[in-house]
Amino acid sequence: MTRTALIIALMLGATSLARAQDPNRALCIINGTPHPELDCAPGVPRPPGGDPLARYLFPPELIMANQRAINLTDAQRNSLQQAMADAQGKFIGLQFKMSSEVEKLQALLQPASVDEARILDQVDRVLAVERDVKRAQLSLMIRIKNMLTEQQQARLGVLRGQGPGE
């Protein structure tokens, strides 16, 4: 639960916080952790394991850090910005909903003796919000992938340290 909340917070805040501190500094997210632009550079090794779908999808931070390298068009840039804005609106609502559901769960867990059925019902509500978050994240990543050409996808695969189709 806390991991998902942290991921949401990182996704929503990492780019804006980094830009607020230094608007010229690029940022990339690798396995849910913010990294400086240099970590997105070609040939930089990536941590093994992690998300089994990651090699097929492209986080917006990777695209933003490599716009020139992949010849991102103005239309693609505008589409990416719109997709990110749409997703951010969803993530903010889900973040508030998640916080509310987790607060309720915490309140149920506080007494010395707790009602297992009520707690499990509340856990189901928390997990439902987590599912919505993951679905929104995947939806964004799919929209991003579909706006890129095959050549851009292949180049991004190389830029993040993995060959295309690996």
mmCIF file of C-alpha atoms in Angstrom:
data_model
loop_
_atom_site.group_PDB
_atom_site.id
_atom_site.type_symbol
_atom_site.label_atom_id
_atom_site.label_comp_id
_atom_site.label_asym_id
_atom_site.label_seq_id
_atom_site.Cartn_x
_atom_site.Cartn_y
_atom_site.Cartn_z
ATOM 1 C CA MET A 1 0.000 0.000 0.000
ATOM 2 C CA THR A 2 2.665 2.477 0.997
ATOM 3 C CA ARG A 3 4.760 1.473 -2.021
ATOM 4 C CA THR A 4 1.924 2.327 -4.379
ATOM 5 C CA ALA A 5 1.317 5.638 -2.626
ATOM 6 C CA LEU A 6 5.025 6.374 -2.918
ATOM 7 C CA ILE A 7 5.005 5.511 -6.619
ATOM 8 C CA ILE A 8 2.054 7.834 -7.179
ATOM 9 C CA ALA A 9 3.782 10.609 -5.285
ATOM 10 C CA LEU A 10 6.975 10.091 -7.255
ATOM 11 C CA MET A 11 5.143 10.064 -10.568
ATOM 12 C CA LEU A 12 3.209 13.212 -9.762
ATOM 13 C CA GLY A 13 5.868 15.141 -8.000
ATOM 14 C CA ALA A 14 9.241 14.086 -9.311
ATOM 15 C CA THR A 15 9.175 15.991 -12.552
ATOM 16 C CA SER A 16 7.530 19.123 -11.169
ATOM 17 C CA LEU A 17 9.757 19.179 -8.087
ATOM 18 C CA ALA A 18 12.906 18.748 -10.128
ATOM 19 C CA ARG A 19 11.823 21.430 -12.564
ATOM 20 C CA ALA A 20 10.908 23.745 -9.680
ATOM 21 C CA GLN A 21 14.382 23.376 -8.215
ATOM 22 C CA ASP A 22 16.169 23.691 -11.566
ATOM 23 C CA PRO A 23 13.950 24.141 -14.625
ATOM 24 C CA ASN A 24 16.807 23.230 -16.977
ATOM 25 C CA ARG A 25 17.583 19.901 -15.277
ATOM 26 C CA ALA A 26 16.100 16.837 -16.956
ATOM 27 C CA LEU A 27 14.910 13.893 -14.930
ATOM 28 C CA CYS A 28 14.283 10.266 -15.688
ATOM 29 C CA ILE A 29 12.502 7.612 -13.651
ATOM 30 C CA ILE A 30 14.096 4.169 -13.484
ATOM 31 C CA ASN A 31 12.176 1.465 -11.604
ATOM 32 C CA GLY A 32 10.074 4.134 -9.892
ATOM 33 C CA THR A 33 13.061 6.127 -8.619
ATOM 34 C CA PRO A 34 14.006 9.597 -9.919
ATOM 35 C CA HIS A 35 17.475 9.840 -11.453
ATOM 36 C CA PRO A 36 19.439 12.704 -13.048
ATOM 37 C CA GLU A 37 19.388 13.092 -16.824
ATOM 38 C CA LEU A 38 22.764 11.415 -17.161
ATOM 39 C CA ASP A 39 21.231 8.121 -16.022
ATOM 40 C CA CYS A 40 19.113 8.158 -19.209
ATOM 41 C CA ALA A 41 22.179 8.516 -21.398
ATOM 42 C CA PRO A 42 23.144 5.778 -23.859
ATOM 43 C CA GLY A 43 25.257 2.969 -22.435
ATOM 44 C CA VAL A 44 24.371 3.602 -18.792
ATOM 45 C CA PRO A 45 23.635 0.201 -17.181
ATOM 46 C CA ARG A 46 20.165 -0.289 -15.756
ATOM 47 C CA PRO A 47 19.286 -2.207 -12.623
ATOM 48 C CA PRO A 48 18.198 -5.804 -13.369
ATOM 49 C CA GLY A 49 14.804 -7.248 -12.572
ATOM 50 C CA GLY A 50 11.875 -5.034 -11.762
ATOM 51 C CA ASP A 51 8.782 -4.609 -13.873
ATOM 52 C CA PRO A 52 8.368 -7.402 -16.464
ATOM 53 C CA LEU A 53 6.486 -5.011 -18.796
ATOM 54 C CA ALA A 54 8.987 -2.152 -18.605
ATOM 55 C CA ARG A 55 11.020 -3.260 -21.593
ATOM 56 C CA TYR A 56 7.954 -2.919 -23.826
ATOM 57 C CA LEU A 57 6.892 0.515 -22.588
ATOM 58 C CA PHE A 58 8.499 3.953 -22.400
ATOM 59 C CA PRO A 59 8.139 6.291 -19.413
ATOM 60 C CA PRO A 60 7.496 9.920 -20.343
ATOM 61 C CA GLU A 61 10.667 10.985 -18.536
ATOM 62 C CA LEU A 62 12.786 8.853 -20.879
ATOM 63 C CA ILE A 63 11.128 10.445 -23.899
ATOM 64 C CA MET A 64 11.481 13.969 -22.512
ATOM 65 C CA ALA A 65 15.181 13.407 -21.806
ATOM 66 C CA ASN A 66 15.756 12.116 -25.359
ATOM 67 C CA GLN A 67 13.475 14.260 -27.532
ATOM 68 C CA ARG A 68 16.178 15.219 -30.000
ATOM 69 C CA ALA A 69 17.740 11.762 -30.098
ATOM 70 C CA ILE A 70 14.446 10.206 -31.213
ATOM 71 C CA ASN A 71 13.379 13.143 -33.419
ATOM 72 C CA LEU A 72 10.186 13.743 -31.471
ATOM 73 C CA THR A 73 7.820 15.875 -33.553
ATOM 74 C CA ASP A 74 5.879 18.850 -32.224
ATOM 75 C CA ALA A 75 2.633 16.907 -32.683
ATOM 76 C CA GLN A 76 4.040 13.981 -30.669
ATOM 77 C CA ARG A 77 5.296 16.363 -27.967
ATOM 78 C CA ASN A 78 1.836 17.951 -27.728
ATOM 79 C CA SER A 79 0.173 14.521 -27.565
ATOM 80 C CA LEU A 80 2.609 13.419 -24.850
ATOM 81 C CA GLN A 81 1.953 16.554 -22.814
ATOM 82 C CA GLN A 82 -1.815 16.066 -23.127
ATOM 83 C CA ALA A 83 -1.599 12.392 -22.146
ATOM 84 C CA MET A 84 0.510 13.296 -19.126
ATOM 85 C CA ALA A 85 -1.870 16.091 -18.094
ATOM 86 C CA ASP A 86 -4.864 13.755 -18.386
ATOM 87 C CA ALA A 87 -3.093 11.079 -16.348
ATOM 88 C CA GLN A 88 -1.952 13.549 -13.702
ATOM 89 C CA GLY A 89 -5.567 14.578 -13.129
ATOM 90 C CA LYS A 90 -6.503 10.927 -12.590
ATOM 91 C CA PHE A 91 -3.513 10.314 -10.314
ATOM 92 C CA ILE A 92 -4.362 13.257 -8.069
ATOM 93 C CA GLY A 93 -7.894 11.973 -7.551
ATOM 94 C CA LEU A 94 -6.634 8.457 -6.929
ATOM 95 C CA GLN A 95 -3.993 9.718 -4.499
ATOM 96 C CA PHE A 96 -6.667 11.416 -2.384
ATOM 97 C CA LYS A 97 -8.869 8.337 -2.555
ATOM 98 C CA MET A 98 -5.933 6.109 -1.563
ATOM 99 C CA SER A 99 -5.075 8.317 1.403
ATOM 100 C CA SER A 100 -8.665 8.246 2.582
ATOM 101 C CA GLU A 101 -8.954 4.457 2.319
ATOM 102 C CA VAL A 102 -5.612 3.894 4.060
ATOM 103 C CA GLU A 103 -6.668 6.254 6.874
ATOM 104 C CA LYS A 104 -9.815 4.188 7.362
ATOM 105 C CA LEU A 105 -7.751 1.006 7.447
ATOM 106 C CA GLN A 106 -5.384 2.498 10.013
ATOM 107 C CA ALA A 107 -8.328 3.482 12.217
ATOM 108 C CA LEU A 108 -9.680 -0.063 12.048
ATOM 109 C CA LEU A 109 -6.297 -1.485 13.036
ATOM 110 C CA GLN A 110 -5.738 0.817 16.056
ATOM 111 C CA PRO A 111 -7.846 -0.920 18.753
ATOM 112 C CA ALA A 112 -6.330 -3.704 20.822
ATOM 113 C CA SER A 113 -8.924 -6.112 19.429
ATOM 114 C CA VAL A 114 -9.975 -5.706 15.800
ATOM 115 C CA ASP A 115 -12.763 -6.938 13.548
ATOM 116 C CA GLU A 116 -11.098 -9.135 10.924
ATOM 117 C CA ALA A 117 -14.026 -9.012 8.477
ATOM 118 C CA ARG A 118 -14.197 -5.184 8.541
ATOM 119 C CA ILE A 119 -10.436 -4.921 8.086
ATOM 120 C CA LEU A 120 -10.421 -7.328 5.155
ATOM 121 C CA ASP A 121 -13.301 -5.406 3.552
ATOM 122 C CA GLN A 122 -11.293 -2.207 3.938
ATOM 123 C CA VAL A 123 -8.176 -3.887 2.531
ATOM 124 C CA ASP A 124 -10.265 -4.789 -0.517
ATOM 125 C CA ARG A 125 -11.131 -1.099 -0.931
ATOM 126 C CA VAL A 126 -7.448 -0.129 -0.692
ATOM 127 C CA LEU A 127 -6.494 -2.815 -3.207
ATOM 128 C CA ALA A 128 -9.233 -1.613 -5.559
ATOM 129 C CA VAL A 129 -7.692 1.865 -5.560
ATOM 130 C CA GLU A 130 -4.243 0.339 -6.149
ATOM 131 C CA ARG A 131 -5.693 -1.518 -9.129
ATOM 132 C CA ASP A 132 -7.109 1.747 -10.482
ATOM 133 C CA VAL A 133 -3.698 3.399 -10.083
ATOM 134 C CA LYS A 134 -1.928 0.600 -11.924
ATOM 135 C CA ARG A 135 -4.552 0.645 -14.658
ATOM 136 C CA ALA A 136 -4.157 4.422 -15.095
ATOM 137 C CA GLN A 137 -0.362 4.046 -15.206
ATOM 138 C CA LEU A 138 -0.552 1.307 -17.826
ATOM 139 C CA SER A 139 -3.090 3.286 -19.837
ATOM 140 C CA LEU A 140 -0.698 6.245 -19.949
ATOM 141 C CA MET A 141 2.199 4.035 -20.981
ATOM 142 C CA ILE A 142 0.126 2.431 -23.759
ATOM 143 C CA ARG A 143 -0.953 5.841 -25.077
ATOM 144 C CA ILE A 144 2.683 6.936 -25.099
ATOM 145 C CA LYS A 145 3.860 3.795 -26.893
ATOM 146 C CA ASN A 146 1.174 4.160 -29.545
ATOM 147 C CA MET A 147 2.217 7.733 -30.334
ATOM 148 C CA LEU A 148 5.825 6.683 -31.067
ATOM 149 C CA THR A 149 7.036 5.241 -34.361
ATOM 150 C CA GLU A 150 8.748 1.839 -34.455
ATOM 151 C CA GLN A 151 12.060 3.596 -35.085
ATOM 152 C CA GLN A 152 11.581 5.864 -32.057
ATOM 153 C CA GLN A 153 10.710 2.865 -29.885
ATOM 154 C CA ALA A 154 13.809 1.014 -31.050
ATOM 155 C CA ARG A 155 16.001 4.067 -30.375
ATOM 156 C CA LEU A 156 14.520 4.516 -26.885
ATOM 157 C CA GLY A 157 15.187 0.842 -26.150
ATOM 158 C CA VAL A 158 18.837 1.393 -27.004
ATOM 159 C CA LEU A 159 19.006 4.673 -25.095
ATOM 160 C CA ARG A 160 17.784 3.130 -21.886
ATOM 161 C CA GLY A 161 20.353 0.366 -22.105
ATOM 162 C CA GLN A 162 18.367 -2.443 -23.629
ATOM 163 C CA GLY A 163 18.217 -3.521 -27.196
ATOM 164 C CA PRO A 164 14.938 -3.452 -29.076
ATOM 165 C CA GLY A 165 12.885 -6.589 -28.663
ATOM 166 C CA GLU A 166 14.915 -7.825 -25.713
#
